Coordinates of C-alpha atoms in Angstrom, one line a residue:
M1 CA -45.4 -15.4 -39.2
T2 CA -45.6 -11.6 -38.2
T3 CA -45.2 -10.5 -34.6
N4 CA -45.1 -6.8 -33.6
G5 CA -44.5 -5.9 -37.2
I6 CA -41.7 -8.3 -37.7
H7 CA -42.3 -10.9 -40.4
I8 CA -40.3 -14.0 -40.3
R9 CA -40.1 -16.2 -43.3
A10 CA -38.0 -19.0 -44.9
G11 CA -34.6 -17.8 -46.4
R12 CA -34.1 -17.9 -50.2
S13 CA -31.2 -19.3 -52.0
E14 CA -30.6 -16.1 -53.8
E15 CA -30.1 -14.2 -50.5
A16 CA -27.1 -16.3 -49.4
A17 CA -24.5 -13.6 -50.1
A18 CA -26.5 -10.9 -48.6
L19 CA -27.3 -12.8 -45.5
S20 CA -23.7 -13.8 -45.1
A21 CA -22.8 -10.1 -45.3
L22 CA -25.4 -9.3 -42.6
V23 CA -23.9 -12.0 -40.3
L24 CA -20.3 -10.5 -40.5
R25 CA -21.7 -7.0 -39.9
S26 CA -23.4 -8.2 -36.8
K27 CA -20.3 -10.0 -35.6
A28 CA -18.2 -6.9 -36.3
H29 CA -20.7 -4.8 -34.1
W30 CA -19.1 -6.3 -31.0
G31 CA -15.7 -4.9 -31.8
Y32 CA -13.8 -7.9 -33.3
D33 CA -10.9 -6.8 -35.5
D34 CA -10.6 -7.6 -39.2
A35 CA -8.1 -10.6 -38.7
Y36 CA -10.5 -12.5 -36.3
L37 CA -13.5 -11.7 -38.7
A38 CA -11.5 -12.9 -41.7
A39 CA -10.6 -16.2 -39.7
C40 CA -14.3 -17.0 -39.0
A41 CA -15.6 -15.8 -42.2
D42 CA -16.0 -19.4 -43.7
E43 CA -17.8 -20.6 -40.6
L44 CA -20.3 -17.7 -40.7
R45 CA -20.9 -17.9 -44.5
L46 CA -24.3 -19.1 -45.8
A47 CA -24.3 -21.2 -49.0
P48 CA -27.5 -21.2 -51.3
G49 CA -28.0 -24.9 -50.3
D50 CA -28.1 -24.1 -46.5
M51 CA -31.5 -22.5 -46.7
A52 CA -33.4 -25.6 -46.5
G53 CA -30.9 -27.9 -45.1
R54 CA -30.2 -25.5 -42.0
R55 CA -33.8 -24.4 -41.9
V56 CA -32.6 -20.8 -42.3
K57 CA -35.3 -18.0 -41.4
V58 CA -35.2 -14.4 -42.1
A59 CA -36.8 -11.5 -40.1
T60 CA -38.0 -8.7 -42.2
A61 CA -40.0 -5.4 -41.7
G62 CA -41.1 -3.2 -44.5
G63 CA -39.5 -5.3 -47.1
R64 CA -36.0 -4.9 -45.4
V65 CA -34.0 -7.8 -43.9
L66 CA -33.3 -7.3 -40.3
G67 CA -31.9 -10.6 -39.0
V68 CA -31.2 -14.3 -39.8
A69 CA -31.2 -17.5 -37.8
A70 CA -30.6 -21.1 -38.6
L71 CA -31.5 -24.4 -36.9
D72 CA -29.3 -27.5 -37.4
G73 CA -29.8 -31.0 -36.6
G74 CA -33.0 -32.7 -35.6
P75 CA -34.8 -34.7 -32.9
P76 CA -34.3 -35.0 -30.0
R77 CA -31.8 -32.1 -29.8
A78 CA -31.3 -29.5 -32.4
E79 CA -28.6 -26.7 -32.4
L80 CA -29.4 -23.0 -33.0
G81 CA -26.6 -22.7 -35.6
M82 CA -26.8 -19.0 -35.7
L83 CA -28.8 -15.9 -34.7
F84 CA -27.7 -12.5 -36.0
V85 CA -29.5 -9.0 -36.2
D86 CA -28.3 -6.2 -38.4
P87 CA -26.6 -3.8 -36.2
P88 CA -29.3 -0.8 -36.8
S89 CA -32.0 -3.2 -35.6
I90 CA -30.4 -4.6 -32.4
G91 CA -32.5 -3.9 -29.5
R92 CA -35.7 -3.6 -31.4
G93 CA -37.1 -7.2 -30.7
V94 CA -35.7 -8.7 -33.8
G95 CA -33.6 -11.2 -31.9
R96 CA -36.4 -12.1 -29.6
S97 CA -38.7 -12.8 -32.5
L98 CA -36.2 -14.9 -34.3
Y99 CA -35.3 -16.7 -31.1
R100 CA -38.9 -17.6 -30.3
H101 CA -39.6 -18.8 -33.8
M102 CA -36.5 -21.0 -33.9
L103 CA -37.5 -22.6 -30.6
A104 CA -41.0 -23.1 -31.8
E105 CA -39.7 -24.9 -35.0
A106 CA -37.5 -27.0 -32.8
G107 CA -40.6 -28.1 -30.9
R108 CA -42.7 -28.6 -34.1
I109 CA -40.1 -31.1 -35.5
G110 CA -40.1 -33.1 -32.2
C111 CA -37.0 -31.8 -30.4
D112 CA -37.1 -31.5 -26.6
R113 CA -33.9 -29.4 -26.3
V114 CA -31.8 -27.0 -28.3
T115 CA -28.0 -26.3 -27.7
I116 CA -26.5 -23.0 -28.3
T117 CA -22.8 -22.2 -28.8
A118 CA -22.9 -18.4 -28.0
D119 CA -20.6 -15.6 -28.4
A120 CA -19.9 -14.2 -24.9
H121 CA -21.4 -10.9 -26.0
A122 CA -24.6 -12.7 -26.7
E123 CA -25.0 -14.7 -23.5
P124 CA -27.0 -12.1 -21.5
F125 CA -29.5 -12.1 -24.3
Y126 CA -29.9 -15.9 -24.2
L127 CA -30.1 -16.0 -20.4
A128 CA -32.7 -13.3 -20.5
M129 CA -34.7 -15.5 -23.1
G130 CA -34.5 -18.5 -20.6
A131 CA -31.5 -20.3 -21.8
R132 CA -29.1 -22.1 -19.2
R133 CA -25.4 -21.8 -19.3
T134 CA -23.7 -25.2 -19.6
G135 CA -20.1 -24.3 -19.8
T136 CA -17.4 -22.7 -22.0
S137 CA -17.0 -24.3 -25.4
P138 CA -13.7 -26.1 -25.9
S139 CA -13.4 -24.4 -29.2
S140 CA -11.3 -21.4 -29.6
G141 CA -12.7 -17.9 -28.8
G142 CA -14.1 -18.6 -25.4
L143 CA -17.6 -19.3 -26.9
V144 CA -20.2 -20.2 -24.3
G145 CA -22.2 -23.5 -24.3
M146 CA -25.9 -23.0 -23.5
E147 CA -29.2 -25.0 -23.8
A148 CA -32.8 -23.9 -24.3
W149 CA -36.3 -25.5 -24.2
P150 CA -39.0 -25.4 -26.9
A151 CA -42.2 -24.2 -25.5
G152 CA -45.0 -26.9 -25.6
A153 CA -48.6 -26.3 -26.5
A154 CA -50.9 -24.6 -24.1
S155 CA -52.5 -27.0 -21.6
S156 CA -56.1 -27.8 -21.9
W157 CA -56.8 -26.1 -18.6
V158 CA -55.3 -22.7 -20.0
R159 CA -57.7 -22.8 -22.9
A160 CA -60.7 -23.8 -20.5
W161 CA -59.9 -21.1 -18.1
T162 CA -58.8 -18.1 -20.4
G163 CA -59.6 -19.2 -23.8
D164 CA -55.8 -19.3 -24.3
G165 CA -55.7 -15.4 -24.6
R166 CA -55.7 -12.4 -22.3
S167 CA -58.0 -11.7 -19.4
V168 CA -59.4 -9.4 -17.0
H169 CA -58.6 -10.0 -13.3
L170 CA -60.6 -9.0 -10.3
G171 CA -59.1 -9.0 -6.8
N172 CA -62.2 -9.7 -4.9
V173 CA -60.7 -12.0 -2.3
A174 CA -62.3 -10.4 0.9
E175 CA -65.6 -10.1 -0.9
F176 CA -65.5 -13.8 -1.7
H177 CA -64.9 -14.9 1.8
A178 CA -67.4 -12.4 3.4
Q179 CA -70.2 -14.6 1.8
F180 CA -69.5 -17.3 4.3
P181 CA -70.1 -17.3 8.0
G182 CA -66.7 -17.0 9.7
G183 CA -65.0 -16.5 6.5
A184 CA -61.9 -14.4 6.2
P185 CA -62.6 -10.8 7.5
A186 CA -63.4 -8.2 4.9
D187 CA -61.9 -5.2 6.7
G188 CA -58.3 -4.1 6.7
V189 CA -56.0 -3.9 3.8
P190 CA -56.6 -7.0 1.6
H191 CA -52.8 -7.7 0.7
Y192 CA -53.8 -11.1 -0.7
A193 CA -55.8 -9.4 -3.5
C194 CA -52.6 -8.6 -5.2
L195 CA -52.3 -12.3 -6.1
S196 CA -55.2 -11.8 -8.5
V197 CA -52.7 -10.3 -10.9
F198 CA -51.7 -13.9 -11.5
A199 CA -55.3 -15.2 -12.1
G200 CA -54.4 -16.0 -15.6
P201 CA -51.1 -16.2 -17.6
H202 CA -51.5 -13.0 -19.5
P203 CA -53.6 -10.2 -17.9
A204 CA -55.0 -7.3 -20.0
L205 CA -56.7 -5.3 -17.2
V206 CA -56.6 -5.8 -13.4
V207 CA -59.0 -4.4 -10.7
L208 CA -57.5 -4.2 -7.1
P209 CA -59.2 -3.0 -4.0
L210 CA -55.9 -1.2 -2.7
P211 CA -53.1 1.0 -4.3
V212 CA -50.2 -0.6 -5.8
E213 CA -47.0 0.9 -7.3
A214 CA -47.1 1.1 -11.1
A215 CA -43.5 -0.1 -11.2
W216 CA -44.5 -3.4 -9.7
T217 CA -46.8 -4.5 -12.6
R218 CA -44.4 -2.9 -15.1
G219 CA -41.7 -5.2 -13.7
L220 CA -43.8 -8.3 -13.9
A221 CA -44.8 -7.5 -17.4
R222 CA -41.1 -7.3 -18.4
Q223 CA -40.3 -10.5 -16.6
L224 CA -43.4 -12.4 -18.0
E225 CA -43.4 -10.8 -21.4
W226 CA -46.9 -9.4 -20.9
D227 CA -48.1 -6.7 -23.3
E228 CA -49.1 -3.6 -21.4
V229 CA -51.4 -4.2 -18.4
E230 CA -54.1 -1.7 -17.5
V231 CA -54.4 -1.6 -13.6
H232 CA -57.3 0.1 -11.7
C233 CA -57.2 0.5 -7.9
V234 CA -60.5 1.4 -6.6
D235 CA -61.9 2.2 -3.1
A236 CA -63.8 -0.9 -2.1
P237 CA -65.4 -0.4 1.4
G238 CA -65.5 -3.6 3.4
G239 CA -63.6 -5.4 0.5
A240 CA -66.8 -5.2 -1.8
L241 CA -64.7 -4.8 -4.9
S242 CA -67.4 -6.0 -7.6
Q243 CA -70.0 -3.5 -6.1
A244 CA -67.3 -0.7 -6.2
L245 CA -66.7 -1.6 -9.9
L246 CA -70.4 -1.6 -10.7
D247 CA -70.6 1.9 -9.2
R248 CA -68.1 3.0 -12.0
P249 CA -70.2 2.5 -15.1
A250 CA -67.5 3.8 -17.4
L251 CA -64.9 1.1 -16.2
T252 CA -67.7 -1.5 -16.1
R253 CA -68.5 -0.9 -19.8
R254 CA -64.9 -1.0 -20.6
I255 CA -64.5 -4.5 -19.1
R256 CA -67.8 -5.8 -20.7
D257 CA -66.9 -4.2 -24.2
S258 CA -63.2 -5.8 -24.0
G259 CA -64.8 -9.3 -24.9
L260 CA -62.2 -10.7 -22.7
P261 CA -62.9 -13.4 -19.9
V262 CA -63.2 -11.9 -16.5
L263 CA -61.5 -14.0 -14.0
A264 CA -62.6 -13.0 -10.3
W265 CA -60.7 -14.5 -7.4
G266 CA -64.0 -16.1 -6.4
R267 CA -67.6 -15.9 -7.8
T268 CA -70.0 -13.7 -5.9
E269 CA -73.6 -12.4 -6.6
A270 CA -71.9 -9.0 -7.3
S271 CA -69.2 -10.2 -9.6
E272 CA -71.9 -12.3 -11.5
R273 CA -73.6 -8.9 -12.2
L274 CA -70.6 -7.8 -14.1
V275 CA -70.6 -10.8 -16.6
A276 CA -73.5 -13.1 -16.6
G277 CA -72.5 -16.8 -15.9
P278 CA -74.0 -20.0 -14.7
P279 CA -75.8 -19.9 -11.4
L280 CA -73.6 -19.8 -8.3
R281 CA -73.1 -23.3 -6.8
L282 CA -70.7 -22.7 -3.8
G283 CA -72.1 -25.3 -1.4
H284 CA -68.9 -27.2 -1.1
E285 CA -66.9 -24.5 0.3
S286 CA -68.4 -26.0 3.4
K287 CA -66.0 -28.4 4.9
A288 CA -69.0 -30.5 6.1
A289 CA -70.4 -30.7 2.6
S290 CA -67.0 -31.4 1.0
H291 CA -66.5 -34.2 3.6
R292 CA -69.8 -35.8 2.5
L293 CA -68.7 -35.7 -1.0
F294 CA -65.4 -37.3 -0.1
L295 CA -67.1 -40.2 1.7
R296 CA -69.4 -40.8 -1.5
L297 CA -66.3 -40.8 -3.9
A298 CA -63.9 -42.6 -1.8
A299 CA -65.3 -46.2 -2.5
A300 CA -64.1 -45.9 -6.2
H301 CA -60.7 -44.8 -5.1
P302 CA -59.0 -47.3 -2.7
G303 CA -55.8 -45.2 -2.5
I304 CA -57.8 -42.3 -0.7
R305 CA -58.4 -42.2 3.1
V306 CA -61.2 -40.0 4.3
P307 CA -60.7 -38.9 8.0
A308 CA -63.8 -39.3 10.3
Q309 CA -65.8 -36.1 11.0
E310 CA -68.5 -35.0 13.2
P311 CA -70.4 -31.8 13.7
V312 CA -70.8 -30.3 17.2
R313 CA -73.8 -28.1 18.2
S314 CA -72.9 -26.7 21.6
R315 CA -70.1 -26.1 23.9
R316 CA -71.2 -29.1 26.1
E317 CA -71.1 -31.4 23.1
L318 CA -67.7 -30.1 22.1
A319 CA -66.4 -30.7 25.6
R320 CA -67.7 -34.3 25.7
V321 CA -66.2 -35.2 22.2
L322 CA -62.8 -33.7 23.1
A323 CA -62.9 -35.5 26.4
D324 CA -63.8 -38.8 24.9
R325 CA -61.0 -38.5 22.2
A326 CA -58.4 -37.4 24.7
A327 CA -59.1 -40.3 27.0
A328 CA -58.6 -42.6 24.1
G329 CA -55.4 -41.0 23.4
L330 CA -56.6 -39.3 20.1
T331 CA -55.5 -36.0 18.7
S332 CA -58.3 -33.9 17.4
V333 CA -58.7 -31.5 14.6
V334 CA -61.2 -28.7 15.5
K335 CA -62.1 -26.7 12.4
G336 CA -64.8 -24.0 11.5
E337 CA -67.1 -25.1 8.6
Y338 CA -65.7 -22.2 6.5
G339 CA -62.2 -20.6 6.6
V340 CA -59.1 -20.0 4.6
G341 CA -55.5 -21.0 4.9
G342 CA -56.0 -22.9 8.1
S343 CA -57.2 -19.8 9.9
A344 CA -60.2 -21.6 11.4
T345 CA -58.4 -24.9 12.3
T346 CA -56.9 -25.9 15.5
V347 CA -55.0 -29.2 16.3
L348 CA -55.4 -30.5 19.9
T349 CA -53.2 -33.3 21.3
P350 CA -54.6 -35.2 24.3
E351 CA -52.1 -33.4 26.6
A352 CA -53.3 -29.9 25.4
V353 CA -57.0 -30.9 25.9
L354 CA -56.5 -32.1 29.5
S355 CA -54.2 -29.3 30.6
G356 CA -54.9 -25.6 30.9
G357 CA -58.3 -25.9 32.3
G358 CA -59.5 -29.1 30.7
T359 CA -62.0 -29.8 28.1
R360 CA -64.6 -27.2 29.2
A361 CA -62.0 -24.4 28.9
A362 CA -61.1 -25.7 25.4
A363 CA -64.6 -25.8 24.4
R364 CA -65.3 -22.2 25.6
Q365 CA -62.2 -21.0 23.7
L366 CA -62.9 -22.7 20.4
F367 CA -66.7 -23.0 20.1
G368 CA -68.4 -21.1 17.3
A369 CA -71.2 -21.8 14.7
G370 CA -70.6 -24.5 12.3
L371 CA -67.8 -26.3 14.3
L372 CA -66.6 -29.7 13.3
V373 CA -64.3 -32.2 15.0
E374 CA -62.2 -34.3 12.6
E375 CA -59.9 -37.1 13.0
Y376 CA -56.2 -36.2 13.1
V377 CA -54.4 -38.2 10.3
P378 CA -50.7 -38.8 11.5
G379 CA -48.1 -39.0 8.7
A380 CA -44.6 -38.4 7.6
L381 CA -43.4 -34.9 7.0
L382 CA -41.8 -35.1 3.5
Y383 CA -45.0 -35.2 1.4
R384 CA -47.4 -34.2 4.2
N385 CA -49.6 -31.6 2.5
P386 CA -50.4 -32.3 -1.2
T387 CA -52.8 -30.3 -3.2
F388 CA -54.6 -30.7 -6.5
D389 CA -56.1 -27.9 -8.6
G390 CA -58.6 -28.1 -11.6
V391 CA -60.8 -26.1 -13.7
V392 CA -64.5 -27.0 -14.6
A393 CA -65.0 -25.2 -18.0
R394 CA -68.2 -23.4 -19.1
D395 CA -69.2 -26.5 -20.9
G396 CA -68.9 -28.7 -17.8
T397 CA -65.6 -30.5 -18.8
V398 CA -63.0 -30.9 -16.1
H399 CA -59.4 -30.2 -16.8
A400 CA -56.7 -31.0 -14.3
V401 CA -54.3 -28.1 -13.6
G402 CA -51.7 -30.1 -11.6
T403 CA -50.5 -31.1 -8.1
G404 CA -48.2 -29.4 -5.8
L405 CA -46.8 -29.7 -2.2
M406 CA -47.9 -27.0 0.2
E407 CA -45.9 -25.6 2.9
V408 CA -47.9 -25.7 6.0
T409 CA -46.7 -24.8 9.6
G410 CA -49.1 -26.0 12.3
T411 CA -52.5 -25.5 10.3
A412 CA -51.3 -22.2 8.6
Y413 CA -50.6 -22.1 4.8
H414 CA -47.4 -20.4 3.8
G415 CA -46.8 -21.4 0.0
V416 CA -46.6 -24.2 -2.4
T417 CA -44.0 -25.9 -4.8
V418 CA -45.2 -27.1 -8.1
G419 CA -43.5 -28.7 -11.1
P420 CA -42.0 -32.0 -12.3
G421 CA -40.9 -34.3 -9.6
V422 CA -42.4 -32.4 -6.7
L423 CA -44.6 -35.4 -5.7
P424 CA -43.9 -39.1 -6.2
E425 CA -45.7 -40.3 -9.4
A426 CA -48.1 -42.6 -7.5
L427 CA -49.2 -39.9 -5.0
A428 CA -49.5 -37.4 -7.7
A429 CA -51.6 -39.9 -9.8
T430 CA -53.8 -40.9 -6.8
A431 CA -54.5 -37.2 -5.9
T432 CA -55.1 -36.2 -9.6
A433 CA -57.6 -39.1 -10.1
F434 CA -59.6 -38.2 -6.9
G435 CA -59.2 -34.4 -7.6
T436 CA -60.7 -35.1 -11.0
A437 CA -63.5 -37.0 -9.7
V438 CA -64.3 -34.3 -7.3
G439 CA -64.5 -31.8 -10.2
E440 CA -66.8 -34.0 -12.2
A441 CA -69.3 -34.2 -9.1
L442 CA -69.0 -30.4 -8.8
S443 CA -69.7 -30.0 -12.5
A444 CA -72.8 -32.4 -12.2
E445 CA -74.2 -30.0 -9.6
G446 CA -73.7 -26.9 -11.8
Y447 CA -70.4 -25.5 -10.4
R448 CA -68.1 -23.8 -13.1
G449 CA -64.7 -22.3 -12.4
W450 CA -61.4 -23.0 -10.7
Y451 CA -61.3 -25.4 -7.7
D452 CA -58.9 -27.2 -5.5
V453 CA -58.7 -30.2 -3.2
D454 CA -56.3 -30.0 -0.3
F455 CA -54.9 -33.3 1.3
V456 CA -52.7 -34.6 4.2
T457 CA -50.9 -37.9 3.9
D458 CA -50.9 -40.7 6.4
T459 CA -48.0 -42.9 7.5
A460 CA -48.5 -45.1 4.5
G461 CA -48.4 -42.1 2.0
R462 CA -52.1 -42.2 1.3
P463 CA -53.7 -38.9 0.6
A464 CA -56.6 -37.9 2.9
P465 CA -58.8 -35.1 1.6
T466 CA -59.5 -32.2 4.0
E467 CA -61.2 -29.5 2.2
I468 CA -62.4 -28.2 -1.2
N469 CA -62.1 -24.6 -2.4
L470 CA -64.3 -23.3 -5.0
R471 CA -62.1 -20.2 -5.9
L472 CA -58.6 -19.3 -7.0
T473 CA -55.9 -20.3 -4.5
G474 CA -52.4 -19.8 -3.5
P475 CA -51.3 -22.6 -5.5
A476 CA -53.2 -21.4 -8.5
V477 CA -50.7 -18.5 -8.6
A478 CA -47.9 -21.0 -8.9
F479 CA -49.5 -23.1 -11.6
V480 CA -50.4 -19.9 -13.6
L481 CA -46.8 -18.5 -13.5
Q482 CA -45.5 -22.1 -14.3
S483 CA -47.7 -22.1 -17.3
R484 CA -46.7 -18.6 -18.5
L485 CA -42.9 -19.3 -18.0
D486 CA -43.2 -22.7 -19.8
G487 CA -44.8 -20.8 -22.6
V488 CA -42.4 -18.0 -23.0
R489 CA -39.1 -19.6 -21.9
G490 CA -39.8 -23.3 -22.8
G491 CA -39.3 -26.6 -20.9
R492 CA -40.9 -27.3 -17.6
H493 CA -40.3 -25.0 -14.5
L494 CA -40.5 -25.6 -10.9
V495 CA -42.4 -22.6 -9.2
R496 CA -42.4 -22.0 -5.4
T497 CA -44.6 -19.4 -3.9
L498 CA -43.8 -18.0 -0.5
D499 CA -46.6 -15.9 0.6
R500 CA -45.5 -14.4 3.9
L501 CA -41.8 -13.9 4.2
P502 CA -41.0 -11.7 7.2
L503 CA -39.0 -8.5 6.6
G504 CA -36.2 -7.3 9.0
A505 CA -37.5 -3.8 8.8
R506 CA -40.6 -1.7 7.7
L507 CA -40.3 -0.6 4.1
P508 CA -42.7 1.5 2.0
A509 CA -43.6 0.0 -1.3
P510 CA -40.8 1.6 -3.5
A511 CA -38.1 0.7 -1.1
L512 CA -39.5 -2.8 -0.9
L513 CA -39.6 -3.2 -4.8
E514 CA -36.0 -1.9 -4.8
H515 CA -35.0 -4.5 -2.3
C516 CA -36.7 -7.4 -4.3
D517 CA -35.1 -6.2 -7.5
G518 CA -31.7 -6.7 -5.8
L519 CA -32.8 -10.1 -4.6
A520 CA -33.8 -11.0 -8.1
R521 CA -30.5 -10.2 -9.5
R522 CA -28.8 -12.3 -6.9
C523 CA -31.2 -15.2 -7.6
G524 CA -30.5 -14.8 -11.3
A525 CA -26.9 -15.8 -10.6
L526 CA -28.3 -19.0 -8.9
G527 CA -30.4 -19.8 -12.1
A528 CA -33.6 -18.8 -10.6
L529 CA -36.2 -16.1 -11.2
L530 CA -38.0 -14.1 -8.5
F531 CA -41.3 -12.5 -8.8
T532 CA -42.7 -10.1 -6.1
T533 CA -46.4 -11.3 -5.6
L534 CA -47.4 -9.4 -2.3
P535 CA -45.8 -6.0 -2.3
T536 CA -48.0 -3.9 -0.1
A537 CA -47.3 -5.4 3.4
G538 CA -43.9 -3.7 4.0
L539 CA -45.4 -1.2 6.4
D540 CA -47.7 -3.6 8.5
P541 CA -46.8 -3.8 12.2
V542 CA -45.1 -7.0 11.4
P543 CA -43.9 -6.4 7.8
Y544 CA -43.7 -9.1 5.1
V545 CA -43.4 -9.7 1.5
G546 CA -44.7 -12.4 -0.9
V547 CA -42.6 -13.8 -3.6
A548 CA -42.5 -16.6 -6.2
L549 CA -39.4 -18.3 -7.3
A550 CA -39.0 -20.2 -10.5
A551 CA -36.0 -22.5 -11.7
R552 CA -35.2 -25.6 -13.5
S553 CA -34.0 -27.6 -10.7
R554 CA -34.9 -28.2 -7.1
Q555 CA -31.3 -27.1 -6.0
A556 CA -31.5 -23.7 -7.6
L557 CA -35.1 -23.3 -6.0
D558 CA -33.8 -24.1 -2.6
E559 CA -30.7 -22.0 -2.9
A560 CA -32.9 -19.0 -4.1
E561 CA -35.3 -19.4 -1.2
A562 CA -32.3 -19.4 1.3
L563 CA -30.9 -16.2 -0.3
V564 CA -34.3 -14.4 -0.1
R565 CA -34.8 -15.4 3.4
F566 CA -31.3 -14.3 4.5
G567 CA -31.7 -11.0 2.4
N568 CA -35.0 -10.2 4.1
G569 CA -33.5 -10.9 7.6
A570 CA -30.4 -8.9 6.9
L571 CA -32.7 -5.7 6.4
G572 CA -32.6 -5.7 10.3
G573 CA -28.9 -4.7 10.1
L574 CA -29.6 -1.7 7.8
F575 CA -32.8 -0.4 9.7
T576 CA -33.5 -0.5 13.3
G577 CA -36.7 -2.4 12.7
P578 CA -40.4 -2.1 13.6
A579 CA -40.0 -2.6 17.3
S580 CA -38.3 0.7 17.8
G581 CA -40.3 2.5 15.2
A582 CA -37.5 3.1 12.9
T583 CA -38.4 2.7 9.1
W584 CA -36.8 3.3 5.8
E585 CA -38.4 6.8 5.8
S586 CA -36.9 7.7 9.2
R587 CA -33.5 6.5 8.0
R588 CA -33.7 8.6 4.8
R589 CA -34.4 11.7 6.9
R590 CA -31.3 11.3 8.8
R591 CA -28.7 13.8 7.9
R592 CA -25.2 12.8 7.3
P593 CA -22.8 14.8 9.4
R594 CA -21.2 17.8 7.4
L595 CA -17.4 17.6 7.0
R596 CA -15.6 20.7 8.1
R597 CA -13.4 22.4 5.5
S598 CA -9.9 23.3 6.7

């Protein structure tokens, strides 16, 4: 195997002495004295018979041996018996290549975990590679016990979505929603477009309709082990990103000639002119159309409850429907036929309908084109808002991406948690079966691309589908991050996205990234990773930031979220805050008083 010019091959019996000498040189690099090295020489020596028995691998470049590693034991848990790099090659990617190769080998032979007894000097390397500290070894020398996880094969949805390779990402969020009556507004700074950086696990080129700091994508590339990502920020009046891109022939040719899949946030007529695809089939973005599909499919899915829904065509009709439902003691959900993130949805209790001017006043305030009144489904809070994401491939096959639990306040979406154990198995299985059936129906009608189905759960825990989204979604970001982390760090990660975390002060993008870097270091001490996902809203009138957190346990995820929320709020103690107009820049402009010299 060759990666970045480093070739990894099996060790040879005649190399045993030379490899043992390399191991001792590498150990001595960390400042150990001769007496200590002599004491551990036997333990670090490789014998000719070890090459096959210990699965010894050697890293070479240009015919020169740069490093050596061994994998001891077998399923279900192997041990990284050694990993040493010749001192002149330390810091050049040799250790990383060997480590990845040995974890892949462990997975190939059927291991689900790899233990490591690490020198204290090597602990930061293993932590950066995704291993977890388990304690201090009882053996002498203060060695550190650690564990790591082999990476599994890429999921079928990754291959269906990206071809299991790199991709071009278009942040055409506003353009997509502008296609629909009452969709999200196209004007303003479309911060949400930044999420399109995470449209696929390994971007090669990203086009955004707003300026972003180069340090942001460079930092993500380091964290997620991306190769260099080319980012183009183009002026897109009204959010029409695809048209703005078509007006740049050189960049359009570059994208077409790359041969890479182009992943738009959502398909539009303009985006289809960039790369020819199947006909647009977006009818089920309509909540009325999706409700009809839910009713048709529900008979084959007895675990699914479909809420009643009716359209209203006038203010008078809306007032009558609300009055009838309020008189029966029923809470109503009034929603626009199109909308994103709960933006066009209102929940009205009987008390709310009958107070504040009555049903006519409510109708005057809410009525608009394409309005729907839906049954409110009461339920428990613990698993209230599940979601399912899937991909319909070019050949029409449907691939389940996964299920997650959304964070919804009122009707507004704020983020999601995905990963093992997030939903009870029965709930996840029911949502997956129904979501897959929805995908098959969409495929039969000609739709191709990413989609999701959102649910609420009733008091019995049954999922009730509420809408279909024929585009990438907030949860899609979490699933893509999970896939990338599982691939480069092994095991199965929990990922939580928090799309709109308030900041205690207004910060320009460089200062906001600096703040998030500090939070990331503190999250790392808790066993969690932090990724900045929305870095451009720090100077909004009500400033905020979007982040994603990843960890291997729910506790680490919860502790990291608490730390980030506290850290954001604590900014108010450093800066006066937006209410007074004080910002990071105004604070920097303040001069410190000069000290008088005596």
